[in-house]
């Protein structure tokens, strides 16, 4: 009886205590529902994390994320500032300290030499860079960096821009926008980085919560998590992700990889990152697998920062994620040898001579001495999985980065389309044919017959008609990685035939946002009704990059063709596009894009202003100069337009757009003889577009040279057999010279190819009237 009373008393106490705990839990959940948490949570700093997460903190200390950026002090600066000198191209820069601060004497703005204080370090291994403050809130990255492995100064320019003459007035010079920390680098080297660029004043007010990549850079602002942790254990809700804005556990590999994509990808930010936003295209646009960033088979070419490679891989397709190989807090690999791969792959199948045909560490052999002894390959390196399946390239001169597409070496593709392969990247003294012979000997002839999207992409980049069918097959095959299919869509924009246009239209409705984005970028609509039917619905797309790009593309269509129900969505999405370009307004390309937007909207003075501002940042933007010339012409400034086009051609005689538009401008001025000469030059270019042949044909008709007009239009039709403008111009010419049957043939062809376009039927109707 006594025991029963005690049990009853204890139970009563638990129940009484549970009531206020329940109230605590309900109150917490009310304040921290997912819809409000991201907006309410604030950054608290890593110091608040240490007590509970000491192990993770200790792993993070000293990592690349920890060293991502730091105030320049004796403990953070690794370079030699003991009056060290570095000579490049006969010019000597000097590094020294003064009053406890770090300085460099080197070439500055406009080529003037001077003293510049270094206030921040940037990165740690295998190189450390240094930031110099400039007016307007700018910080610029010195081109002279410290090699932390070889303990030496070196110049990044010849390594990163080997074919450029980087003079002080070049956009690539360290004092100019290309090497600006605020816009080029900052977002991935600090926590809660806010760029805060003011387009009106051309100034930055950049801020961060923590100078390096700390806890909240990945987990999001932590104030609500501290509130959750402060609750009694029984009062903590179990379904709120511990009060964290970003979920990093109990997620699949697609979600996990998206946690890292913000920084570990080649991409373009167009807005501030919002922690917890799982849709990448709401704030950035990943680079597709196109030149000059990737080889045609998807291998890394430029600095691509892992993501674009990894999402092509079978690993990604089979649910492998970053933390399967890397410790996420230290950034280090879990193992430095084949044990890393043998976590999943069977050693008895893959870690054997019968698979890799190379000697292992400890076996008898001699190292390979290559390139006159400059390259030494030790015994055992050929048996490492990563050296065959993750070959790499050097970036920034000394930084070796591996390709994360985990591919099988394909020397056959090297011979077919000129891409690298792991075999001859190691055996630099051998040929691709030598490598292929061994591959066939070891793995069989069937190895060389495996299809690869790289052959299709190569042909498509060259504009070959036979690539079209392969592109369509890739787009429609769900087994290809999304980034490969999106790239195929972008390349399909080079083709104007009905089947290609149909596939692009279908891609506008694809469930993958990256594919929809690629499709709207290259949408080939010809009639306003097509644009309204196909593109206007995307103004309400849930993904920001898709809807704002749809709005920008719709600026090509006169507003009166857009039904009233789409007008508010169009205005809203176009505002998003303008805001995105203003966020990126410190880059000349964004000012160029704003110029295009205003030109399409008919606001020509604004367009000219943005083109001119883009050219103030980078005088080498010749495409912007061409567009500015076109706007000048529309503003009635034909003389200025002609002068600018001739200047472009003088400096870039191969620039077909300038040649073409100069020909058109001269035709408008009725200077038909010279116009024909420039258009003929444009038509001889291998990349001549169908409009060149169309307009040249019209010029020859205008001056009565009908035979030459027919020949040039027929040549254009042979190159572009389905182009509507050439077909219509040729039909009109045939009517003029009395070849009605040929005109009828083209009318039928137009009606079959473009049933929604009335031109074909109009030609046929006209021919019927001629009979009467």
XYZ file of C-alpha atoms in Angstrom:
772
model
C 0.000 0.000 0.000
C 2.798 2.361 0.912
C 4.659 1.556 -2.344
C 1.502 2.101 -4.383
C 1.079 5.561 -2.830
C 4.682 6.424 -3.666
C 4.224 5.320 -7.262
C 1.033 7.310 -7.464
C 2.730 10.382 -6.076
C 5.616 10.111 -8.532
C 3.221 9.667 -11.427
C 1.325 12.723 -10.294
C 4.491 14.775 -10.177
C 5.432 13.666 -13.722
C 1.980 14.561 -15.016
C 2.010 17.936 -13.290
C 5.471 18.694 -14.645
C 4.507 17.522 -18.144
C 1.787 20.152 -18.456
C 4.191 23.137 -18.377
C 6.714 21.195 -20.530
C 3.988 20.623 -23.117
C 3.178 24.326 -23.036
C 6.868 25.128 -23.560
C 6.973 22.785 -26.543
C 3.801 24.238 -28.094
C 5.052 27.779 -27.599
C 8.378 26.938 -29.235
C 6.736 25.247 -32.229
C 4.360 28.171 -32.692
C 7.309 30.576 -32.962
C 9.428 28.299 -35.135
C 7.259 26.872 -37.870
C 9.244 26.354 -41.101
C 7.555 29.276 -42.856
C 8.765 31.795 -40.265
C 11.997 30.252 -39.007
C 14.243 31.367 -41.866
C 13.069 34.976 -41.638
C 13.261 35.108 -37.834
C 16.513 33.277 -37.122
C 19.681 35.321 -36.672
C 23.381 34.522 -36.840
C 25.005 33.912 -33.457
C 28.616 32.946 -34.261
C 30.613 29.760 -33.877
C 31.453 30.454 -30.234
C 27.869 29.568 -29.314
C 28.325 26.121 -30.876
C 31.515 24.980 -29.177
C 30.185 23.794 -25.822
C 27.861 21.197 -27.372
C 29.758 20.510 -30.584
C 33.388 20.452 -29.502
C 34.332 17.478 -31.716
C 32.973 19.130 -34.859
C 34.627 22.426 -33.942
C 38.005 20.782 -33.392
C 37.773 19.081 -36.792
C 36.877 22.390 -38.435
C 39.760 24.322 -36.847
C 42.597 24.585 -39.338
C 40.461 23.426 -42.249
C 40.286 25.192 -45.602
C 36.930 26.602 -44.494
C 38.526 27.976 -41.345
C 41.311 29.562 -43.417
C 38.993 30.778 -46.194
C 39.642 34.389 -45.175
C 41.318 36.101 -42.236
C 42.555 39.469 -41.034
C 46.212 39.846 -42.015
C 48.295 39.185 -38.891
C 51.600 37.503 -38.080
C 49.691 34.267 -37.398
C 47.615 34.274 -40.597
C 50.019 35.668 -43.230
C 52.123 32.824 -44.620
C 54.013 34.752 -47.333
C 57.489 36.218 -47.012
C 57.177 39.910 -46.085
C 60.773 40.261 -44.932
C 61.641 42.753 -47.702
C 61.185 39.949 -50.221
C 61.365 40.795 -53.913
C 59.620 39.145 -56.850
C 60.447 39.835 -60.485
C 58.077 39.284 -63.393
C 58.630 40.574 -66.939
C 61.493 42.720 -65.716
C 59.336 44.423 -63.080
C 60.223 43.946 -59.408
C 57.593 43.985 -56.666
C 58.578 44.161 -52.999
C 56.864 42.730 -49.900
C 57.559 44.205 -46.474
C 56.142 45.097 -43.063
C 55.800 48.549 -41.514
C 54.424 49.366 -38.063
C 53.184 45.796 -37.731
C 51.240 45.962 -41.016
C 51.821 44.206 -44.332
C 52.587 46.049 -47.581
C 53.464 45.441 -51.198
C 55.102 47.896 -53.589
C 53.884 47.003 -57.050
C 52.156 48.221 -60.219
C 48.754 49.720 -59.449
C 45.935 51.524 -61.282
C 46.809 53.019 -64.668
C 50.236 51.397 -64.452
C 51.443 53.650 -61.648
C 53.653 52.006 -59.039
C 52.877 52.514 -55.396
C 52.570 51.115 -51.889
C 49.482 49.047 -51.069
C 48.503 47.744 -47.651
C 47.357 44.142 -47.349
C 44.492 43.807 -44.883
C 43.165 40.268 -45.417
C 44.478 36.840 -46.351
C 42.488 34.693 -48.747
C 42.790 30.914 -48.687
C 45.620 28.797 -47.387
C 46.638 25.794 -49.474
C 48.246 25.285 -51.898
C 48.333 29.057 -52.298
C 47.458 32.106 -50.254
C 46.210 35.320 -51.837
C 46.057 38.816 -50.363
C 43.410 41.556 -50.439
C 44.056 45.279 -50.814
C 41.422 47.952 -49.946
C 40.377 50.367 -52.713
C 37.930 53.298 -52.794
C 34.197 52.582 -52.935
C 34.325 49.707 -50.466
C 36.254 47.559 -52.911
C 38.858 44.940 -52.069
C 41.111 43.713 -54.859
C 43.035 40.421 -55.089
C 46.756 40.784 -55.741
C 47.986 38.726 -58.717
C 51.101 37.876 -56.705
C 50.339 34.877 -54.487
C 52.282 32.747 -52.044
C 52.893 29.090 -52.939
C 52.505 27.454 -49.514
C 54.066 24.170 -50.659
C 57.159 25.488 -52.442
C 57.405 28.540 -50.168
C 57.755 31.062 -52.985
C 56.013 34.038 -54.567
C 54.512 33.536 -58.029
C 52.357 35.476 -60.493
C 48.885 34.099 -61.219
C 48.475 35.945 -64.524
C 50.509 33.661 -66.840
C 48.938 30.594 -65.214
C 45.326 31.767 -65.339
C 45.399 33.979 -68.458
C 48.239 32.547 -70.572
C 47.056 34.132 -73.827
C 46.113 37.552 -72.475
C 48.120 40.743 -72.408
C 46.947 41.890 -68.967
C 47.840 45.561 -69.029
C 46.516 48.027 -66.398
C 43.548 49.027 -68.614
C 42.523 45.395 -69.149
C 39.450 44.163 -67.236
C 41.610 41.265 -66.002
C 44.194 43.489 -64.310
C 44.250 43.086 -60.542
C 43.013 46.632 -59.956
C 39.914 46.141 -62.131
C 36.588 44.365 -61.767
C 37.734 40.880 -62.766
C 39.880 40.654 -59.628
C 37.391 42.309 -57.296
C 36.792 40.382 -54.060
C 33.307 41.762 -53.365
C 31.761 40.424 -56.553
C 34.031 37.596 -57.660
C 35.027 35.716 -54.511
C 33.446 36.946 -51.300
C 30.189 34.970 -51.255
C 31.963 31.645 -50.747
C 34.704 32.663 -48.327
C 32.708 34.209 -45.483
C 29.571 33.429 -43.482
C 26.364 35.370 -44.226
C 28.149 37.504 -46.789
C 26.029 40.420 -48.002
C 27.550 42.025 -51.096
C 25.439 45.205 -50.858
C 26.465 46.733 -54.172
C 24.781 50.051 -55.002
C 24.350 50.388 -58.769
C 23.592 54.122 -58.541
C 26.750 55.064 -56.636
C 28.929 52.197 -57.893
C 29.957 51.429 -54.315
C 30.012 48.389 -52.043
C 28.934 48.132 -48.434
C 29.856 44.473 -48.015
C 29.300 42.809 -44.654
C 29.592 39.362 -43.076
C 28.676 37.647 -39.821
C 31.970 35.756 -39.631
C 34.995 36.354 -41.787
C 35.497 32.686 -42.711
C 33.273 29.729 -43.636
C 31.966 28.831 -40.202
C 29.169 26.669 -38.735
C 26.280 28.843 -39.874
C 27.535 29.054 -43.458
C 26.213 25.506 -43.912
C 23.667 25.104 -41.087
C 22.091 28.540 -41.427
C 21.498 31.139 -38.707
C 21.517 29.421 -35.328
C 19.469 31.525 -32.895
C 16.417 29.248 -33.032
C 18.642 26.214 -32.520
C 19.968 27.806 -29.315
C 16.399 28.317 -28.180
C 15.654 24.655 -28.910
C 18.783 23.520 -27.028
C 17.863 25.693 -24.032
C 14.553 23.865 -23.545
C 14.363 21.003 -21.036
C 14.988 17.774 -22.900
C 11.381 16.589 -22.681
C 10.136 19.933 -23.990
C 12.181 19.804 -27.183
C 10.032 19.151 -30.282
C 11.390 16.233 -32.279
C 10.052 17.331 -35.659
C 11.594 20.795 -36.044
C 15.092 19.909 -37.309
C 16.459 20.969 -33.898
C 15.526 24.549 -34.660
C 17.990 24.724 -37.542
C 17.054 26.584 -40.710
C 18.962 24.167 -42.961
C 18.320 20.442 -42.743
C 21.539 18.432 -43.022
C 20.383 15.025 -41.755
C 17.692 12.557 -42.857
C 17.901 13.824 -46.440
C 18.735 12.082 -49.712
C 21.895 12.645 -51.727
C 20.214 15.097 -54.110
C 19.262 17.318 -51.189
C 22.666 16.835 -49.583
C 24.611 17.871 -52.672
C 22.464 20.999 -52.935
C 23.874 22.053 -49.558
C 27.303 22.353 -51.176
C 26.360 23.518 -54.692
C 26.177 27.191 -53.700
C 29.977 27.389 -53.549
C 31.282 24.177 -55.057
C 30.033 24.858 -58.578
C 30.679 27.037 -61.577
C 27.685 29.329 -61.365
C 26.388 32.860 -61.464
C 24.651 34.294 -58.399
C 21.809 36.656 -59.183
C 20.548 37.188 -55.636
C 21.443 36.733 -51.992
C 21.357 33.131 -50.819
C 18.453 32.395 -48.499
C 19.364 29.605 -46.044
C 16.926 26.737 -46.323
C 15.997 27.417 -49.964
C 16.393 24.021 -51.615
C 15.791 25.301 -55.167
C 19.188 26.282 -56.548
C 17.769 28.311 -59.442
C 16.056 30.696 -57.058
C 19.367 32.469 -56.447
C 21.986 31.146 -58.900
C 22.387 29.556 -62.317
C 24.768 26.582 -62.685
C 27.022 26.451 -65.736
C 26.020 23.850 -68.322
C 28.561 21.510 -69.946
C 29.574 23.937 -72.682
C 32.885 25.301 -73.938
C 35.025 26.960 -72.699
C 34.191 25.602 -69.250
C 33.961 21.876 -70.011
C 35.284 19.510 -72.638
C 32.532 18.131 -74.914
C 32.437 14.863 -72.954
C 31.858 16.746 -69.685
C 35.408 16.643 -68.336
C 36.590 19.731 -66.478
C 38.360 22.335 -68.602
C 38.111 25.632 -66.727
C 37.676 25.937 -62.946
C 34.370 24.151 -62.441
C 34.404 23.542 -58.681
C 33.157 19.915 -58.613
C 29.328 20.078 -58.748
C 28.910 20.099 -62.541
C 31.174 17.061 -62.747
C 29.695 15.128 -59.845
C 26.069 15.356 -60.999
C 27.091 13.660 -64.270
C 28.477 10.667 -62.419
C 27.178 7.197 -61.706
C 28.091 7.861 -58.083
C 25.537 10.658 -57.870
C 22.981 8.538 -59.680
C 23.521 5.798 -57.088
C 22.921 7.989 -54.035
C 26.577 8.745 -53.177
C 26.972 12.069 -51.401
C 29.860 14.354 -50.455
C 30.232 13.037 -46.902
C 30.684 9.461 -48.106
C 34.215 10.440 -49.077
C 34.884 13.665 -47.164
C 34.613 14.581 -43.511
C 32.319 17.583 -43.765
C 33.890 19.478 -40.864
C 37.583 19.043 -41.620
C 37.086 18.804 -45.389
C 39.620 15.983 -45.483
C 39.143 12.707 -47.328
C 38.358 9.756 -45.077
C 41.246 7.791 -46.601
C 44.127 8.744 -48.902
C 44.357 5.411 -50.698
C 42.027 2.875 -52.313
C 40.247 2.268 -49.021
C 38.231 5.355 -49.883
C 36.645 3.568 -52.846
C 36.573 0.142 -51.218
C 33.972 1.436 -48.784
C 31.545 0.510 -51.565
C 33.463 -1.321 -54.313
C 34.607 -4.913 -53.865
C 38.355 -5.212 -53.356
C 38.510 -8.692 -54.896
C 37.125 -7.292 -58.161
C 38.555 -3.819 -58.412
C 41.681 -3.558 -56.270
C 43.467 -6.201 -58.327
C 45.988 -6.327 -61.146
C 43.356 -8.000 -63.320
C 41.327 -4.796 -63.132
C 43.860 -1.954 -63.216
C 46.970 -3.693 -64.714
C 49.381 -1.575 -62.658
C 51.837 -2.379 -59.882
C 50.955 -1.517 -56.305
C 53.059 0.308 -53.761
C 55.828 -1.969 -52.500
C 56.035 -4.094 -55.642
C 59.282 -4.207 -57.609
C 59.567 -1.629 -60.350
C 61.086 1.644 -61.484
C 59.368 5.040 -61.386
C 58.421 6.638 -64.695
C 60.740 9.511 -65.559
C 58.873 11.784 -67.953
C 59.292 15.194 -69.554
C 63.056 15.192 -69.162
C 62.826 14.254 -65.497
C 60.431 17.075 -64.625
C 57.642 14.565 -63.991
C 58.167 11.461 -61.864
C 55.444 8.827 -61.444
C 56.229 6.538 -58.524
C 55.539 2.797 -58.498
C 52.030 2.243 -57.196
C 50.456 5.473 -58.409
C 48.932 3.705 -61.401
C 47.036 1.324 -59.096
C 45.265 4.164 -57.266
C 41.612 4.360 -58.271
C 41.613 8.169 -58.375
C 44.444 8.375 -60.896
C 42.441 6.505 -63.526
C 38.907 7.562 -62.626
C 39.486 11.070 -61.269
C 42.232 12.685 -63.359
C 42.766 16.349 -62.648
C 44.095 19.641 -63.882
C 46.071 22.495 -62.352
C 44.266 25.753 -61.700
C 45.657 29.039 -60.405
C 49.088 27.740 -61.314
C 49.628 25.331 -58.416
C 46.200 24.004 -57.375
C 45.615 20.424 -58.601
C 41.909 19.567 -58.618
C 40.389 16.249 -59.564
C 37.469 15.675 -61.905
C 34.516 14.369 -59.883
C 32.605 12.759 -62.755
C 34.292 9.418 -61.917
C 34.679 8.371 -65.526
C 36.266 5.430 -67.284
C 39.340 6.446 -69.338
C 38.305 6.756 -73.002
C 41.325 7.133 -75.290
C 38.958 6.328 -78.175
C 37.149 9.614 -77.488
C 40.515 11.394 -77.386
C 41.124 10.222 -80.942
C 37.587 11.058 -82.099
C 36.903 14.425 -80.481
C 40.189 15.541 -78.890
C 39.286 15.231 -75.212
C 41.915 14.162 -72.627
C 42.127 10.718 -71.058
C 43.730 9.531 -67.820
C 46.165 7.181 -69.568
C 48.101 9.791 -71.518
C 47.673 12.420 -68.810
C 49.947 10.166 -66.759
C 51.997 8.599 -69.580
C 52.758 11.916 -71.219
C 55.372 10.314 -73.475
C 52.784 8.059 -75.135
C 50.038 8.627 -77.712
C 46.289 8.214 -77.458
C 46.569 5.354 -79.991
C 49.052 3.594 -77.690
C 46.597 3.968 -74.810
C 43.662 2.704 -76.868
C 45.591 -0.365 -77.998
C 46.207 -1.342 -74.382
C 42.611 -0.649 -73.381
C 41.347 -2.896 -76.182
C 43.881 -5.571 -75.228
C 42.760 -5.513 -71.586
C 39.020 -4.902 -71.884
C 38.039 -5.911 -75.424
C 36.952 -4.309 -78.698
C 33.471 -3.515 -77.387
C 35.038 -0.819 -75.244
C 35.448 1.438 -78.297
C 31.831 1.133 -79.422
C 30.177 2.519 -76.301
C 28.197 5.634 -77.260
C 28.923 8.865 -75.404
C 27.160 12.210 -75.434
C 30.524 13.871 -76.064
C 30.505 12.895 -79.751
C 27.038 14.420 -80.162
C 27.964 17.613 -78.322
C 31.112 18.032 -80.414
C 29.137 17.765 -83.654
C 26.456 20.107 -82.299
C 28.990 22.771 -81.284
C 30.229 22.631 -84.878
C 26.661 22.994 -86.174
C 26.634 19.651 -87.958
C 23.124 18.539 -89.054
C 23.730 14.929 -88.002
C 23.977 15.996 -84.334
C 20.323 17.016 -84.190
C 18.953 13.493 -83.869
C 21.443 12.648 -81.121
C 20.555 15.788 -79.167
C 16.864 14.949 -79.312
C 17.559 11.424 -78.095
C 19.540 12.770 -75.119
C 16.894 15.353 -74.184
C 14.122 12.756 -74.211
C 16.043 10.044 -72.331
C 15.511 10.291 -68.562
C 18.502 8.013 -67.978
C 20.914 10.800 -68.903
C 21.913 13.139 -66.045
C 19.830 16.304 -65.827
C 22.815 18.561 -66.535
C 23.591 16.563 -69.703
C 19.993 16.809 -70.910
C 19.868 20.535 -70.147
C 23.090 21.002 -72.126
C 21.556 19.094 -75.046
C 18.547 21.443 -74.936
C 20.852 24.468 -75.070
C 22.661 23.007 -78.103
C 19.377 22.139 -79.796
C 18.807 25.870 -80.011
C 21.311 25.843 -82.904
C 18.758 23.978 -85.047
C 15.623 25.505 -86.548
C 13.829 22.420 -87.926
C 10.300 21.591 -86.692
C 11.341 18.504 -84.711
C 14.010 20.452 -82.779
C 11.527 23.229 -82.082
C 8.971 20.672 -80.889
C 11.431 19.110 -78.443
C 12.393 22.529 -77.051
C 8.708 23.368 -76.588
C 8.208 20.120 -74.690
C 11.262 20.870 -72.538
C 9.534 24.041 -71.331
C 7.218 21.758 -69.336
C 9.905 19.445 -67.979
C 9.738 18.827 -64.204
C 13.469 19.653 -63.890
C 13.991 23.384 -63.422
C 17.420 23.359 -65.105
C 15.921 21.840 -68.261
C 13.076 24.373 -68.289
C 15.602 27.170 -67.859
C 17.758 25.886 -70.740
C 14.670 25.582 -72.936
C 13.339 29.077 -72.347
C 16.806 30.474 -73.056
C 16.787 29.023 -76.593
C 13.055 28.980 -77.330
C 12.685 29.480 -81.107
C 9.162 30.947 -81.396
C 8.430 32.819 -84.608
C 4.903 34.141 -84.168
C 3.605 36.152 -81.170
C 0.883 33.539 -80.702
C 3.562 30.874 -80.198
C 5.332 32.919 -77.541
C 2.075 33.478 -75.682
C 1.131 29.821 -75.845
C 4.520 28.362 -74.913
C 6.454 30.914 -72.868
C 3.864 33.094 -71.145
C 2.755 30.308 -68.733
C 6.324 30.226 -67.393
C 5.826 33.720 -66.007
C 4.203 31.903 -63.085
C 6.851 29.202 -62.803
C 7.715 28.378 -59.150
C 11.430 28.810 -59.916
C 12.742 32.338 -60.132
C 15.402 31.872 -62.834
C 12.827 30.281 -65.142
C 10.110 32.897 -64.769
C 12.413 35.921 -64.953
C 14.153 34.506 -68.044
C 10.726 33.905 -69.600
C 9.885 37.557 -68.949
C 13.138 38.735 -70.531
C 12.554 36.564 -73.600
C 8.996 37.915 -73.891
C 10.363 41.455 -74.225
C 11.012 40.390 -77.825
C 7.227 40.301 -78.328
C 5.214 43.497 -78.491
C 3.180 44.009 -75.292
C -0.129 44.202 -77.152
C 0.192 40.514 -78.062
C 0.344 39.461 -74.408
C -3.174 38.738 -73.057
C -4.323 40.794 -70.040
C -4.237 37.743 -67.744
C -0.436 37.549 -68.211
C 0.339 41.256 -67.902
C 0.707 41.378 -64.076
C 2.858 38.210 -64.062
C 4.988 39.604 -66.874
C 5.600 42.851 -65.011
C 6.397 41.025 -61.773
C 8.801 38.560 -63.400
C 10.485 41.298 -65.431
C 11.001 43.256 -62.213
C 12.686 40.169 -60.778
C 14.931 40.054 -63.852
C 15.829 43.726 -63.497
C 16.574 43.291 -59.792
C 18.749 40.261 -60.536
C 20.770 42.192 -63.093
C 21.092 45.130 -60.697
C 22.356 42.746 -58.010
C 24.992 41.748 -60.554
C 25.399 45.333 -61.729
C 29.064 45.403 -60.728
C 29.687 43.126 -63.731
C 29.689 44.533 -67.264
C 27.712 41.543 -68.566
C 24.747 42.454 -66.349
C 24.759 46.043 -67.538
C 24.863 44.633 -71.063
C 21.795 42.502 -70.243
C 19.956 45.517 -68.833
C 20.800 47.327 -72.055
C 19.225 44.469 -74.000
C 16.114 44.578 -71.821
C 15.583 48.305 -72.298
C 16.337 48.045 -76.021
C 13.672 45.350 -76.389
C 11.207 47.503 -74.434
C 11.905 50.453 -76.723
C 13.567 52.531 -73.985
C 16.540 53.301 -76.181
C 18.183 56.073 -74.190
C 18.311 53.811 -71.121
C 19.633 50.984 -73.258
C 22.447 53.155 -74.605
C 23.294 54.279 -71.066
C 23.670 50.710 -69.782
C 25.734 49.644 -72.801
C 28.020 52.638 -72.281
C 28.369 51.859 -68.565
C 29.258 48.246 -69.360
C 31.990 49.472 -71.693
C 33.402 51.740 -68.981
C 34.078 48.591 -66.968
C 35.407 46.512 -69.872
C 36.337 48.111 -73.187
C 36.879 44.689 -74.728
C 33.146 43.842 -74.839
C 32.789 44.073 -78.585
C 29.359 42.417 -78.530
C 28.182 45.291 -76.348
C 29.652 47.744 -78.847
C 27.672 46.084 -81.651
C 24.456 46.401 -79.646
C 25.229 50.021 -78.838
C 25.683 50.705 -82.547
C 22.256 49.187 -83.247
C 20.675 51.375 -80.573
C 22.427 54.442 -81.994
C 20.902 53.630 -85.370
C 17.416 53.266 -83.871
C 17.903 56.631 -82.137
C 18.584 58.211 -85.521
C 22.327 58.436 -84.915
C 23.301 56.508 -88.049
C 26.667 58.238 -88.378
C 27.675 57.282 -84.840
C 26.472 53.735 -85.421
C 28.467 53.394 -88.635
C 31.594 54.848 -87.024
C 31.376 52.410 -84.105
C 30.824 49.388 -86.363
C 33.810 50.307 -88.527
C 35.963 50.694 -85.383
C 34.906 47.223 -84.239
C 35.726 45.681 -87.622
C 39.110 47.378 -87.657
C 39.997 45.771 -84.300
C 38.055 42.528 -84.760
C 37.809 41.899 -88.533
C 36.598 38.354 -87.870
C 33.576 39.555 -85.867
C 30.806 38.539 -88.213
C 28.039 40.369 -86.328
C 29.727 43.738 -86.863
C 30.291 42.986 -90.561
C 26.680 41.902 -90.985
C 25.156 44.896 -89.220
C 27.379 47.326 -91.099
C 26.028 45.807 -94.315
C 22.449 46.258 -93.088
C 23.079 49.847 -92.011
C 24.547 50.726 -95.411
C 21.559 49.078 -97.107
C 19.245 51.279 -95.018
C 21.227 54.256 -96.308
C 20.663 52.895 -99.844
C 24.407 52.386 -100.330
C 23.628 49.005 -101.853
C 26.942 48.325 -103.597
C 29.042 48.618 -100.437
C 26.293 46.941 -98.404
C 26.478 43.906 -100.695
C 30.264 43.754 -100.285
C 30.028 43.581 -96.485
C 27.161 41.106 -96.547
C 29.076 38.914 -99.020
C 31.979 38.885 -96.569
C 29.625 37.872 -93.775
C 28.095 35.138 -95.943
C 31.532 33.601 -96.550
C 32.053 33.111 -92.822
C 31.645 29.456 -91.707
C 29.330 30.647 -88.937
C 27.108 32.735 -91.180
C 23.519 32.702 -89.926
C 20.479 32.404 -92.226
C 19.532 36.080 -91.868
C 22.752 37.047 -93.653
C 21.734 35.121 -96.776
C 18.189 36.455 -96.508
C 19.272 40.089 -96.344
C 21.973 39.728 -99.000
C 19.378 38.219 -101.318
C 17.082 41.193 -100.707
C 19.904 43.661 -101.431
C 20.656 41.996 -104.770
C 16.939 42.064 -105.634
C 16.831 45.749 -104.736
C 19.534 46.559 -107.309
C 18.033 44.238 -109.927
C 20.691 41.506 -109.733
C 18.115 38.738 -109.610
C 20.455 35.939 -110.690
C 22.890 36.718 -107.900
C 19.977 37.024 -105.478
C 18.734 33.557 -106.497
C 22.181 31.989 -106.125
C 22.809 33.452 -102.661
C 19.343 32.447 -101.387
C 19.704 28.936 -102.801
C 23.094 28.662 -101.120
C 21.535 29.757 -97.845
C 18.783 27.181 -98.271
C 21.319 24.417 -98.803
C 22.940 25.375 -95.478
C 19.636 26.004 -93.664
C 17.032 23.901 -95.486
C 14.246 24.670 -93.018
C 14.746 28.389 -92.429
C 11.432 30.178 -92.898
C 12.900 33.567 -93.854
C 15.084 32.147 -96.645
C 12.221 29.994 -97.929
C 9.874 32.978 -98.060
C 12.454 35.245 -99.734
C 13.204 32.578 -102.324
C 9.493 32.000 -103.028
C 9.027 35.749 -103.507
C 11.995 35.840 -105.901
C 10.666 32.855 -107.894
C 7.357 34.686 -108.285
C 9.189 37.770 -109.542
C 11.102 35.828 -112.182
C 8.089 33.784 -113.294
C 9.028 30.414 -111.776
C 5.593 29.721 -110.271
C 6.072 25.987 -109.798
C 9.186 26.490 -107.716
C 7.308 29.085 -105.696
C 4.443 26.604 -105.225
C 6.910 23.949 -104.059
C 8.261 26.307 -101.404
C 4.745 27.346 -100.357
C 3.862 23.710 -99.723
C 7.127 23.196 -97.922
C 6.522 26.190 -95.650
C 2.987 25.037 -94.858
C 4.241 21.564 -93.951
C 7.175 22.783 -91.875
C 5.370 25.612 -90.131
C 1.623 24.916 -90.116
C 1.032 27.713 -87.603
C 2.769 30.266 -89.885
C 0.422 31.769 -92.543
C 3.201 32.569 -95.047
C 3.076 29.208 -96.838
C -0.675 29.387 -97.347
C -0.446 33.011 -98.466
C 1.991 32.013 -101.233
C -0.321 29.227 -102.374
C -3.378 31.509 -102.280
C -1.531 34.094 -104.360
C -0.634 31.461 -106.949
C -4.297 30.371 -107.150
C -5.369 33.989 -107.764
C -2.803 34.235 -110.571
C -4.561 31.345 -112.314
C -7.895 33.172 -112.328
